CSV table of C-alpha atoms and ligand atoms in Angstrom, one decimal:
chain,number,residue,atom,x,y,z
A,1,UNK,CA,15.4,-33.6,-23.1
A,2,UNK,CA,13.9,-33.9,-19.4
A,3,UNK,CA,12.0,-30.7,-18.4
A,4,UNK,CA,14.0,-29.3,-16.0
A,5,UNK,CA,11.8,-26.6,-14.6
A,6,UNK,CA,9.2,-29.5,-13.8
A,7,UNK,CA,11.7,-30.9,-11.4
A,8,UNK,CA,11.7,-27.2,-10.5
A,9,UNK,CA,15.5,-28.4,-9.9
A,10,UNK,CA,15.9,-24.9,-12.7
A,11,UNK,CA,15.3,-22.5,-10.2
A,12,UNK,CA,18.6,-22.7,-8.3
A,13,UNK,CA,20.4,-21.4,-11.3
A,14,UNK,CA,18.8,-17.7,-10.2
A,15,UNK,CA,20.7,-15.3,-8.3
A,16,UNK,CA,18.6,-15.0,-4.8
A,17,UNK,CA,18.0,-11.5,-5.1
A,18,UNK,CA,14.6,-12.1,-4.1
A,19,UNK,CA,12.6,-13.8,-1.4
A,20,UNK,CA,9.6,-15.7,-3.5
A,21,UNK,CA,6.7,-16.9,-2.3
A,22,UNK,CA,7.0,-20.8,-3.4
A,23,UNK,CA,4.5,-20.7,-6.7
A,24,UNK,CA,5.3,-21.5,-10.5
A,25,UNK,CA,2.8,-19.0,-12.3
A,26,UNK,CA,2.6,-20.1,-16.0
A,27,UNK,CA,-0.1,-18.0,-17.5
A,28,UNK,CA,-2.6,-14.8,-17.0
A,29,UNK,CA,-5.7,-13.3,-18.7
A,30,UNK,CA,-7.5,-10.6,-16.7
A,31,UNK,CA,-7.2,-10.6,-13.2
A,32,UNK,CA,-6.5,-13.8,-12.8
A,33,UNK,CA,-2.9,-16.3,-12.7
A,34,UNK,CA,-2.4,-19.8,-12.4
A,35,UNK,CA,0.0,-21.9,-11.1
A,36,UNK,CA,1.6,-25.1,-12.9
A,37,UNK,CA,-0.9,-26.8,-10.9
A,38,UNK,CA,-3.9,-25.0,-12.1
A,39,UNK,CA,-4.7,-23.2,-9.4
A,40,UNK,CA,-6.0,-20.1,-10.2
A,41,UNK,CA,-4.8,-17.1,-8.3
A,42,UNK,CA,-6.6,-13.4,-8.1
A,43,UNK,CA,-3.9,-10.9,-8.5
A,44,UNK,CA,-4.2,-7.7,-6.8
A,45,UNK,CA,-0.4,-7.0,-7.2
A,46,UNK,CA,-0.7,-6.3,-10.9
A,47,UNK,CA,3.2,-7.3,-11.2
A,48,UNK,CA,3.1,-4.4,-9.0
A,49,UNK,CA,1.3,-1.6,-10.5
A,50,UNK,CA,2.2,-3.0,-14.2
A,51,UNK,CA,-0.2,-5.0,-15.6
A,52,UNK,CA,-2.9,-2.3,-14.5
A,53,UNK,CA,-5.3,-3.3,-17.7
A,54,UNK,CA,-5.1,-6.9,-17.2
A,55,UNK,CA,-2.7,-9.8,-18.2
A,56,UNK,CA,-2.5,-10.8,-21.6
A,57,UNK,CA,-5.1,-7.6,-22.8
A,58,UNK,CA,-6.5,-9.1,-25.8
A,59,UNK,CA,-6.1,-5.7,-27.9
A,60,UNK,CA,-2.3,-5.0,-26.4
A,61,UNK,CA,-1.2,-8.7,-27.2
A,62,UNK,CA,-2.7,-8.1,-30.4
A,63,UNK,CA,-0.6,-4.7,-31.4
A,64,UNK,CA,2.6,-6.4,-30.0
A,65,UNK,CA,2.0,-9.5,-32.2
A,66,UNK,CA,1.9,-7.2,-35.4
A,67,UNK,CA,4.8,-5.3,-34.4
A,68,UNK,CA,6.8,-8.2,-34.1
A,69,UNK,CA,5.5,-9.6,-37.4
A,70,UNK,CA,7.2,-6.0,-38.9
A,71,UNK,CA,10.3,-5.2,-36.9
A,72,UNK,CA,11.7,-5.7,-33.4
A,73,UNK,CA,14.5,-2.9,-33.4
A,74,UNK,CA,16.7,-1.1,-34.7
A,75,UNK,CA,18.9,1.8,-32.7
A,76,UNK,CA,18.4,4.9,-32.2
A,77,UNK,CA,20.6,6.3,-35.2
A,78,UNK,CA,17.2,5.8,-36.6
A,79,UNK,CA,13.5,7.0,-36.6
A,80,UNK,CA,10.7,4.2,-35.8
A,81,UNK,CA,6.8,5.2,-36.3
A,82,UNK,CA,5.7,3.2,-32.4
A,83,UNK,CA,8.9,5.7,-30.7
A,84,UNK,CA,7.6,9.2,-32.2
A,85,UNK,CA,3.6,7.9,-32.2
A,86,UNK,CA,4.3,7.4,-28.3
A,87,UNK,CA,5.5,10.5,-27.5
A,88,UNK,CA,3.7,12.5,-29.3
A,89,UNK,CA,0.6,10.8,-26.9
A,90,UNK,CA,2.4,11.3,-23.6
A,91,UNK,CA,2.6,14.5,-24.1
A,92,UNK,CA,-0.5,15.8,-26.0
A,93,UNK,CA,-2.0,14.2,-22.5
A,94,UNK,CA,0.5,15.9,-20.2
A,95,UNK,CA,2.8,19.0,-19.4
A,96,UNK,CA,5.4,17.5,-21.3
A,97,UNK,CA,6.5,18.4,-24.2
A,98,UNK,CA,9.7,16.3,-25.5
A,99,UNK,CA,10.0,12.1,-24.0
A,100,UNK,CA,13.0,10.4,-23.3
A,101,UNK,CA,12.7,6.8,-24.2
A,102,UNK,CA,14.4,3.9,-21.7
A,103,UNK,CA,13.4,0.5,-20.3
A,104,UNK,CA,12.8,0.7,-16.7
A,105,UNK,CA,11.8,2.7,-13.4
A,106,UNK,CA,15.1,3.3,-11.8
A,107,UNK,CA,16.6,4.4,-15.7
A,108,UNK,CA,13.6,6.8,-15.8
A,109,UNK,CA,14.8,8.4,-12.3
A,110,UNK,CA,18.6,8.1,-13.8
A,111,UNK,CA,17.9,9.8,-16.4
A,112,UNK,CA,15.8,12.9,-14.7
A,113,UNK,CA,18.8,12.8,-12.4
A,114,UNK,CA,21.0,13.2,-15.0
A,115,UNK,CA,19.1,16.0,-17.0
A,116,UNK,CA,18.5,17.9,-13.7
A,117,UNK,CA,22.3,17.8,-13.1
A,118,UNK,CA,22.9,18.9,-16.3
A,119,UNK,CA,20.2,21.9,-16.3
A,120,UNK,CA,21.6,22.9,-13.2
A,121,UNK,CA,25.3,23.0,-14.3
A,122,UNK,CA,24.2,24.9,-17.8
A,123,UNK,CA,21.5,27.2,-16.4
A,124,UNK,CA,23.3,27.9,-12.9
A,125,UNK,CA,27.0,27.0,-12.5
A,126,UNK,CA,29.1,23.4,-11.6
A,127,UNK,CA,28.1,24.1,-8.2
A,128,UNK,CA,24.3,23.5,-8.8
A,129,UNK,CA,24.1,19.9,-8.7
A,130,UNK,CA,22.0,18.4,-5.1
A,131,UNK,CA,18.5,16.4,-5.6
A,132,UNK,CA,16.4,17.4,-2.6
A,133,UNK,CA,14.7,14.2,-1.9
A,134,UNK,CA,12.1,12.6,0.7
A,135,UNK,CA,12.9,10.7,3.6
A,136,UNK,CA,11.0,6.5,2.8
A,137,UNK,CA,11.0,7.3,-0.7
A,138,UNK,CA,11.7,4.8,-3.5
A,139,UNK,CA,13.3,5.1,-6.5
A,140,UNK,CA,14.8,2.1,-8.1
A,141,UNK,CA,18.1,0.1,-7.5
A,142,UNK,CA,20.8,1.9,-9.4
A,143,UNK,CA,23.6,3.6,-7.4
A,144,UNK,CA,22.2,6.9,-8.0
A,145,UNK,CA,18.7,5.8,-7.7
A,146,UNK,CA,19.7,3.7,-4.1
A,147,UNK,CA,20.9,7.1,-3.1
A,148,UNK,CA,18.0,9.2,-3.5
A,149,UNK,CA,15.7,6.7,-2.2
A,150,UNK,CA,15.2,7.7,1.5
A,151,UNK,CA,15.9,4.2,2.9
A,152,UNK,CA,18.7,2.9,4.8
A,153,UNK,CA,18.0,-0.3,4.1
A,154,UNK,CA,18.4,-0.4,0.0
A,155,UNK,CA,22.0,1.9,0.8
A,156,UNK,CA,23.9,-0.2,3.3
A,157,UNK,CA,27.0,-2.2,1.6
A,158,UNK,CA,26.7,-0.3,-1.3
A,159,UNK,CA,28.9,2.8,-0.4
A,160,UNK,CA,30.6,4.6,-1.4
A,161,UNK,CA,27.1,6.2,-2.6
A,162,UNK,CA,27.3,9.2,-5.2
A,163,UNK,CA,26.9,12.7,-3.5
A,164,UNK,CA,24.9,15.3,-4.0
A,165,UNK,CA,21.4,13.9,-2.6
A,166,UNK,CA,19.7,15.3,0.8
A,167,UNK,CA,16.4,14.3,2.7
A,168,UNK,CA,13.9,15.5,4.2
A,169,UNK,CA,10.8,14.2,5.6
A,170,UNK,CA,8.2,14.6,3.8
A,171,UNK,CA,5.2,16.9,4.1
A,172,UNK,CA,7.4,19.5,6.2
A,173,UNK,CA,7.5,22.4,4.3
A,174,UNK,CA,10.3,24.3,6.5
A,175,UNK,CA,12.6,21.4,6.3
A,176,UNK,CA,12.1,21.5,2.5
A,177,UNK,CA,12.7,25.4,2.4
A,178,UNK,CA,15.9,24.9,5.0
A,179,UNK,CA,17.4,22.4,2.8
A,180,UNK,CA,16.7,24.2,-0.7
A,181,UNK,CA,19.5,26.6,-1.7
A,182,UNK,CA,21.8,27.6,-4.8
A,183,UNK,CA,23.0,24.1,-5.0
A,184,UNK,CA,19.7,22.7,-5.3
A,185,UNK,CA,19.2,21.5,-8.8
A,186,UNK,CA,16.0,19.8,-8.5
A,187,UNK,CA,13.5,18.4,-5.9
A,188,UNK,CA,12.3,15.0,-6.5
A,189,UNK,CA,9.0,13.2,-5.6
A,190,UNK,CA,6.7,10.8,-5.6
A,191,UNK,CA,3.1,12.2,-5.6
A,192,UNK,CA,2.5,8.9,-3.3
A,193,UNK,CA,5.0,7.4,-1.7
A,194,UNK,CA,4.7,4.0,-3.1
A,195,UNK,CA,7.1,1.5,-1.6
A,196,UNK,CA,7.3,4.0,1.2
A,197,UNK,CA,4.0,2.9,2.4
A,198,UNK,CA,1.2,4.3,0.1
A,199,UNK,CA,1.3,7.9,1.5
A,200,UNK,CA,-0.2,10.5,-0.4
A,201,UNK,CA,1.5,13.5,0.0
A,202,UNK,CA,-0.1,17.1,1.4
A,203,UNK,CA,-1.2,19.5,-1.3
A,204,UNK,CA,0.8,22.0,0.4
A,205,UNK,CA,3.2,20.4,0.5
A,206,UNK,CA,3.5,19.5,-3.0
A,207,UNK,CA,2.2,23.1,-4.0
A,208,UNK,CA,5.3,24.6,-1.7
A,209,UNK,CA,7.8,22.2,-3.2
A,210,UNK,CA,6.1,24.0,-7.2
A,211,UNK,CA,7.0,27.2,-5.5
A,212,UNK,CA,10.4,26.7,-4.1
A,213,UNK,CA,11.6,24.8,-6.9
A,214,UNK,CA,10.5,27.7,-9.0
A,215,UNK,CA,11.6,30.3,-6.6
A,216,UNK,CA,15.7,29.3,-7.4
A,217,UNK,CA,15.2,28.0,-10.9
A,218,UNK,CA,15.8,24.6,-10.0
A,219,UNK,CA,13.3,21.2,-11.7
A,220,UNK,CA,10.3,19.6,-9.6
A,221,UNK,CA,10.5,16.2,-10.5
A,222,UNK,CA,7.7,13.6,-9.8
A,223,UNK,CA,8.5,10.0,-10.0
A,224,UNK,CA,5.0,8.2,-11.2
A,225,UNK,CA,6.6,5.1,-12.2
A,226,UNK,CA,3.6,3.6,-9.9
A,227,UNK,CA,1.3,6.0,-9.3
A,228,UNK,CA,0.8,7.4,-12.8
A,229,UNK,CA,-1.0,5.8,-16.1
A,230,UNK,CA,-4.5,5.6,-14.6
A,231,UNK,CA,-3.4,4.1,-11.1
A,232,UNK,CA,-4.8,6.8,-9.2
A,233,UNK,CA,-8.0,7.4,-11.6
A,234,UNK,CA,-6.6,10.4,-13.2
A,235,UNK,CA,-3.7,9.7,-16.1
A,236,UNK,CA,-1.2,11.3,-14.5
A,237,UNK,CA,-0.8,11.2,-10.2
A,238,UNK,CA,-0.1,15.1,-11.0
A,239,UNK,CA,-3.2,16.0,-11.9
A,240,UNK,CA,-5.0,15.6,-8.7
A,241,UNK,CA,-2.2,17.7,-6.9
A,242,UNK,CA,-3.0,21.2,-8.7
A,243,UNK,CA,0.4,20.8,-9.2
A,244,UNK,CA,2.8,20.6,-12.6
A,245,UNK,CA,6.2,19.2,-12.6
A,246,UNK,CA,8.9,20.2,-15.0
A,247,UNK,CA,9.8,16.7,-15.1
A,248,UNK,CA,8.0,13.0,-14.7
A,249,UNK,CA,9.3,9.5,-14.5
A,250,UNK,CA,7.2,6.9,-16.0
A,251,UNK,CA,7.6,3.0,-16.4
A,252,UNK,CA,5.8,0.3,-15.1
A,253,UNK,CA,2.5,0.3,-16.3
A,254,UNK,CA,3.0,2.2,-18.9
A,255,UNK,CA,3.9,-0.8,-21.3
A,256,UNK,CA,1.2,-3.1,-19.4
A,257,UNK,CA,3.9,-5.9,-19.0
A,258,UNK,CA,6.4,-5.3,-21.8
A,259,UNK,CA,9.5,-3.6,-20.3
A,260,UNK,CA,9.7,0.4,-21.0
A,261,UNK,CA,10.6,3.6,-19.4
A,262,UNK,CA,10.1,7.3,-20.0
A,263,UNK,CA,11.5,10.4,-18.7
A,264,UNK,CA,8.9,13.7,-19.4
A,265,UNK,CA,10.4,17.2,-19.8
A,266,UNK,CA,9.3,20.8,-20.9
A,267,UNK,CA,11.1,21.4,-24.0
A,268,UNK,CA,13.4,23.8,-22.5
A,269,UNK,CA,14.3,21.6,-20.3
A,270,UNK,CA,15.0,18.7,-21.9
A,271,UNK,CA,17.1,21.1,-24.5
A,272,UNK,CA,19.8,20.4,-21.9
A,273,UNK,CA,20.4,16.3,-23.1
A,274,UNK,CA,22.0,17.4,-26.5
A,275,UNK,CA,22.9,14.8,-28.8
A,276,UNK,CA,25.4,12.3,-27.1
A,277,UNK,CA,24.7,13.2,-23.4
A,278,UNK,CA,22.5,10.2,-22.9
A,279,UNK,CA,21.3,7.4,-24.5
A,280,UNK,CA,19.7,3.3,-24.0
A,281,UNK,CA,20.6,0.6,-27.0
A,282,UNK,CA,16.4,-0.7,-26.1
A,283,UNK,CA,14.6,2.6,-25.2
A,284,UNK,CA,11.9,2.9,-27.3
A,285,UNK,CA,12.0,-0.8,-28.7
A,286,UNK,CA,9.3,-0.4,-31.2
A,287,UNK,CA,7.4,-3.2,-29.5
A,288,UNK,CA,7.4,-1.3,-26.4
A,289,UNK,CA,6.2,1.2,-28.2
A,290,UNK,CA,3.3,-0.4,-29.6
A,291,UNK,CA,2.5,-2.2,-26.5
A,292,UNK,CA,2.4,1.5,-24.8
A,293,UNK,CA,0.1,3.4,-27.3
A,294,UNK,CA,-2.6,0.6,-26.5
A,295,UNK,CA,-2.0,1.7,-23.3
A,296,UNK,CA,-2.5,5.1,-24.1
A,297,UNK,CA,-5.9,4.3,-26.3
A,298,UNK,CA,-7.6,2.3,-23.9
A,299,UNK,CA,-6.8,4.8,-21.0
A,300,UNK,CA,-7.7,8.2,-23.1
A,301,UNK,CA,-10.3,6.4,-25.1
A,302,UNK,CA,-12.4,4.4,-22.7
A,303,UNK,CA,-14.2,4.7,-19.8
A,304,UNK,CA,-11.8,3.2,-17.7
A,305,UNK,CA,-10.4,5.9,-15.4
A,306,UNK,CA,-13.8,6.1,-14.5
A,307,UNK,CA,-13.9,2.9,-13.4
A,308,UNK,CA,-10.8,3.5,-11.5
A,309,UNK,CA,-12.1,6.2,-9.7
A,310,UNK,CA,-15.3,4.1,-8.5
A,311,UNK,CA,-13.6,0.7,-7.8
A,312,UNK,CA,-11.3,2.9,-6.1
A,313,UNK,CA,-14.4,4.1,-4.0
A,314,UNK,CA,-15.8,0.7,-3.4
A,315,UNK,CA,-12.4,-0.5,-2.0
A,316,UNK,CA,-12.0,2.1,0.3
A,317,UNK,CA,-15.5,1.6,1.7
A,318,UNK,CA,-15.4,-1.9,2.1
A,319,UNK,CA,-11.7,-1.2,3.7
A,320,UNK,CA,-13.3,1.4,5.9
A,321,UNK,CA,-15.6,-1.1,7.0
A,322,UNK,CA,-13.5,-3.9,7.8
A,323,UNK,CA,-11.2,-0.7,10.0
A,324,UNK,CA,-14.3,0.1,11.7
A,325,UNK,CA,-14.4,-3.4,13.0
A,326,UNK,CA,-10.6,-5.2,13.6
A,327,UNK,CA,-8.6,-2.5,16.2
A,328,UNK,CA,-5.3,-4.0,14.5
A,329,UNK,CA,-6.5,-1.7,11.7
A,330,UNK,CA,-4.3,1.5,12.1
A,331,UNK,CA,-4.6,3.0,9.1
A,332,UNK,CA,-6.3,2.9,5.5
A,333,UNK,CA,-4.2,4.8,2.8
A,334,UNK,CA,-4.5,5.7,-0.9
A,335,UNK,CA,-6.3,7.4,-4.0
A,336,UNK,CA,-8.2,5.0,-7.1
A,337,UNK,CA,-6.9,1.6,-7.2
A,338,UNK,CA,-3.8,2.1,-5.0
A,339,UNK,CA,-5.1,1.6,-1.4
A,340,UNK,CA,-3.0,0.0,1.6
A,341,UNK,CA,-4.0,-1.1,5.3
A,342,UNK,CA,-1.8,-0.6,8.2
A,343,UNK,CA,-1.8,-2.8,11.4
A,344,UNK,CA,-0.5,-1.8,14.4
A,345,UNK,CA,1.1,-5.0,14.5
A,346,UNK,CA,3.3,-7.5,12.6
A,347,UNK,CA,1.2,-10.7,10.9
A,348,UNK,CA,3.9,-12.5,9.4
A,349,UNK,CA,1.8,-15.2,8.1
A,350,UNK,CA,-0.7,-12.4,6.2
A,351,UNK,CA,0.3,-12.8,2.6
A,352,UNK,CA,0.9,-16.8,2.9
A,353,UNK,CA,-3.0,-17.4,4.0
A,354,UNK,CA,-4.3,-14.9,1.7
A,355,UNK,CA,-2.2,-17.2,-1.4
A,356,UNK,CA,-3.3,-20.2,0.3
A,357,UNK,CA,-6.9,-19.0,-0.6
A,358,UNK,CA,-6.0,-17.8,-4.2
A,359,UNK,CA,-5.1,-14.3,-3.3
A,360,UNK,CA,-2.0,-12.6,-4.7
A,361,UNK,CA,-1.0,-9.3,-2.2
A,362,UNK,CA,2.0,-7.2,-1.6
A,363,UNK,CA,3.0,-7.7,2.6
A,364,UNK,CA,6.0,-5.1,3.6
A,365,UNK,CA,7.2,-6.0,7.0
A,366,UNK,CA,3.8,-7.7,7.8
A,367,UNK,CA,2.3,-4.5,8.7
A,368,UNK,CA,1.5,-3.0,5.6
A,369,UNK,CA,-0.9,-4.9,3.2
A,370,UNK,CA,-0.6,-3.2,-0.2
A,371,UNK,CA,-3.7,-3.5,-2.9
A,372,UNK,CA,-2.8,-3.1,-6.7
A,373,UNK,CA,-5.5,-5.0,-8.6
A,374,UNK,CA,-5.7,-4.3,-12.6
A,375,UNK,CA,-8.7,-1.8,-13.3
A,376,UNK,CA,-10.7,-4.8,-14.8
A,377,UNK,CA,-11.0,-5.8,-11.0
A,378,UNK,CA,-15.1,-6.2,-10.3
A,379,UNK,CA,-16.5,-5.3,-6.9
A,380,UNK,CA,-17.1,-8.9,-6.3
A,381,UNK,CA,-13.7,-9.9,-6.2
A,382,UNK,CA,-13.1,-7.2,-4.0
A,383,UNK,CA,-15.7,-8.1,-1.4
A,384,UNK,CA,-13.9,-11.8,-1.9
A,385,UNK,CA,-10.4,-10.1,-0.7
A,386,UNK,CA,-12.1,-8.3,2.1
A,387,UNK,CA,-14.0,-11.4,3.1
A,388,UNK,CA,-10.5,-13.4,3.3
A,389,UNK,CA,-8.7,-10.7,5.0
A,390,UNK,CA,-11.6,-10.4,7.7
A,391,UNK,CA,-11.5,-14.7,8.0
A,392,UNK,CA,-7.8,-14.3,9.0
A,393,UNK,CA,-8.6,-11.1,11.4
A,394,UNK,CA,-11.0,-12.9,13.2
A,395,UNK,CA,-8.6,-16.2,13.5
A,396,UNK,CA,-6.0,-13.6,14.7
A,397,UNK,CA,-8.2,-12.4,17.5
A,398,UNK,CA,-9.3,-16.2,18.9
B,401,PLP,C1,9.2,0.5,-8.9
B,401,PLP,C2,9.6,1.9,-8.8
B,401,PLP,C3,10.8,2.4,-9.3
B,401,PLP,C4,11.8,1.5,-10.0
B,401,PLP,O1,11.3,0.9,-11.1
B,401,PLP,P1,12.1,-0.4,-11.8
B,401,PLP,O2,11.4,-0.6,-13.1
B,401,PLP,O3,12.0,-1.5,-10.8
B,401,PLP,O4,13.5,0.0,-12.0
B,401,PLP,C5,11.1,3.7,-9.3
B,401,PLP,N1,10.3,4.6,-8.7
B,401,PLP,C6,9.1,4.2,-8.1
B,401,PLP,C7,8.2,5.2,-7.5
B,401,PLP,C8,8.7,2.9,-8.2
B,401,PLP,O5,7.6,2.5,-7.6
C-alpha cells in the first residue's frame, strides 16, 4: 500500500475547519518540531499553551507507557487509582475541594455552566440562571460555550444561541455591578484573556467581581484552561489575583498533550451535580490521568515555576527592548511565559517569515503576535525569536 500522506493527497479528507500553515510536523522532543522534511522548527506555541513541559517529556511519556501496559479504561460506574490520585492533587494545590473529570476546554466551561445553573436554580429559585461574562473573551466552541465567549465572530450562523449569558467589558467595575442581579448565577472569567489578546485583568476588577459574586450568592468562575498549570509562574492564574474562585476550568496543559479536562468546585458547591446530572464516557481516562499527575509532580516538585517566573522576565525585557526601538510596537502584554506584542498595524506576512526561519508563533489578525514557548525554553532561543522578529521589523521599515 502506497503512503498516502506522502503524496499529502490524505489531507483533503479533513473537514477545513482550520486555516493551516502548509507544514507536515512528524515528531517533537523539547522545544523543538520537525517537519517530514527535517526541518526543525522552535515552537513557541506549545500546541497552544499545552505542551507547556515540553514535547514528548521523557518522564510523562514514561508514566503514560505503563498505564497503557495496565488499563486504558473503563467507565465511570467504576473507581480507577490515576482518576482519584489526580484529584486529590488539584486540589491539595488549590481552593478546590471536589474535580469533575472531562476531556477538553470548552467541556470544562460546559460543565461549570451547567453546575452554576444548577446551584443557582437549587440555592436561589428557576429564575437564577444568567452567566455574567466579559466582552473578547474565549471559551471554547460548544453552543453554550460560543455564547459566553464575548466574540461576534465565533456566534454568527450559529443562532439560535442559548440564553441566559450577558457581557460586559471588562475591567469596568460599574458595568459588572449594573449587570449583576437576582438572576445572576455566576460571573465567569478568564484571569487573562487569552484568545482575547493576552489581557491581564485589573485586580480590582477581579477583587470586585469576588465581592459581587459573593454579595448575591452567586459562583466566580475563572476559566484557566490557558493561563493556569504553571503558565503564568504561579500553579494556578488565581493565585497572583489575591483572588479565590468558587469554581476553575482547567484543560489544556494540564495533560501536557494527552486530551483532558477538569472542572474545580468547593465541595458545597459541587454538592449540586448529584449522581446522574452530568457525566463524559472518557473523563478521567486513566491515561489522562497518569499523564496529568506527572504534570502535577514536575510542577509542585521542581523548580520549574521558578523558571517560569524568570524566563518570563527575560522575555519581557528583551520584548521591552525591541518596543523601545520599532514604533509599530503598541503594546507588550502578559505575566510568566504568556507574553504578546501588539502592532499598531496589520503584517500579514508575520507568522509565515518567522516559520520560514524555524519559528513556530501564534499571529491573530496580524496584529497580535502571541508567545507560548514550553518552560524548558532557554534564554538563547528567546534572544533567537527576538533577533528574527527585529530582522523582519527592520525589512518592514525599508
Ligand atoms: C482553549 C480555550 C478553551 C477551549 O478549550 P478546548 O480544549 O479547545 O475546548 C476554553 N477557554 C479558554 C480560556 C481557552 O484558552
Amino acid at each position: 500500500m502506497n503512503d498516502i500522506t506522502n503524496t499529502r493527497k490524505a489531507f483533503e479528507f479533513v473537514a477545513e475547519t482550520y486555516s493551516r500553515f502548509p507544514v507536515l510536523i512528524t515528531r517533537g522532543q523539547g522545544i523543538y518540531l520537525w517537519d517530514d522534511d527535517g526541518k526543525k522548527y522552535i515552537d513557541f506555541t506549545s500546541g497552544i499553551a499545552v505542551c507547556s513541559l515540553g514535547h514528548c517529556r521523557r518522564e510523562i511519556v514514561e508514566a503514560v507507557k505503563a498505564q497503557a501496559e495496565e488499563l486504558f479504561h473503563i467507565s465511570n460506574l467504576y473507581w480507577t487509582r490515576p482518576q482519584a490520585e489526580l484529584a486529590h492533587l488539584l486540589c491539595e494545590c488549590s481552593f478546590a475541594e471536589r474535580a469533575f473529570f472531562c476531556n477538553s476546554g470548552a467541556e470544562s466551561v460546559e460543565a461549570a455552566i451547567k453546575l452554576a445553573r444548577k446551584f443557582g436554580h437549587d440555592t436561589r429559585g428557576p429564575d437564577c440562571f444568567d452567566i455574567v461574562c466579559l466582552e473578547g473573551s474565549f471559551h471554547g466552541r460548544t453552543l453554550a460555550t460560543i455564547t459566553a465567549t464575548g466574540q461576534p465572530v465565533y456566534q454568527r450562523g450559529f443562532e439560535p444561541l442559548p440564553d441566559g449569558f450577558t457581557h460586559v467589558p471588562p475591567n469596568d467595575i460599574r458595568a459588572l455591578e449594573l449587570a449583576a442581579g437576582k438572576r445572576t448565577a455566576a460571573i465567569l472569567m478568564e484571569p487573562i484573556l487569552g484568545e482575547g489578546g493576552v489581557r491581564p485583568l485589573d485586580k480590582g476588577f477581579v477583587s470586585a467581581a469576588r465581592r459581587i459574586a459573593s454579595e448575591l450568592g452567586a459562583l466566580l468562575i475563572f476559566d484557566e484552561v490557558q493561563v493556569g498549570m504553571g503558565r503564568t509562574g504561579t500553579l494556578f492564574c488565581y493565585e497572583q489575583t489575591g483572588v479565590d474562585p468558587d469554581v476553575m476550568c482547567l484543560a489544556k496543559a494540564l495533560g501536557n498533550g494527552l486530551p483532558i479536562g477538569a472542572m474545580l468546585a468547593r465541595k458545597e458547591v459541587m454538592e449540586h451535580l448529584g449522581p446522574g446530572t452530568h457525566a463524559s464516557t472518557f473523563g478521567g481516562n486513566p491515561i489522562s490521568c497518569a499523564a496529568a499527575i506527572e504534570v502535577m509532580r514536575i510542577l509542585t516538585k521542581t523548580d520549574v515555576l521558578e523558571q517560569v517566573r524568570k524566563k518570563g522576565e527575560y522575555l519581557r525585557e528583551r520584548l521591552d527592548g525591541l518596543s523601545a526601538r520599532f514604533g509599530v510596537i503598541k503594546d507588550i502584554r502578559g505575566m510568566g511565559l504568556i507574553q504578546a506584542v501588539e502592532f499598531d498595524r496589520e503584517f500579514p506576512g508575520l507568522a509565515t517569515y518567522l516559520l520560514e526561519r524555524g519559528f513556530l508563533t501564534i499571529v491573530a489578525h496580524g496584529r497580535l503576535l502571541r508567545l507560548l514557548p514550553p518552560f524548558v525554553i532557554e534564554n538563547e532561543h528567546m534572544d533567537l525569536l527576538v533577533e528574527a522578529l527585529e530582522g523582519f521589523l527592520n525589512e518592514q521599515a525599508t
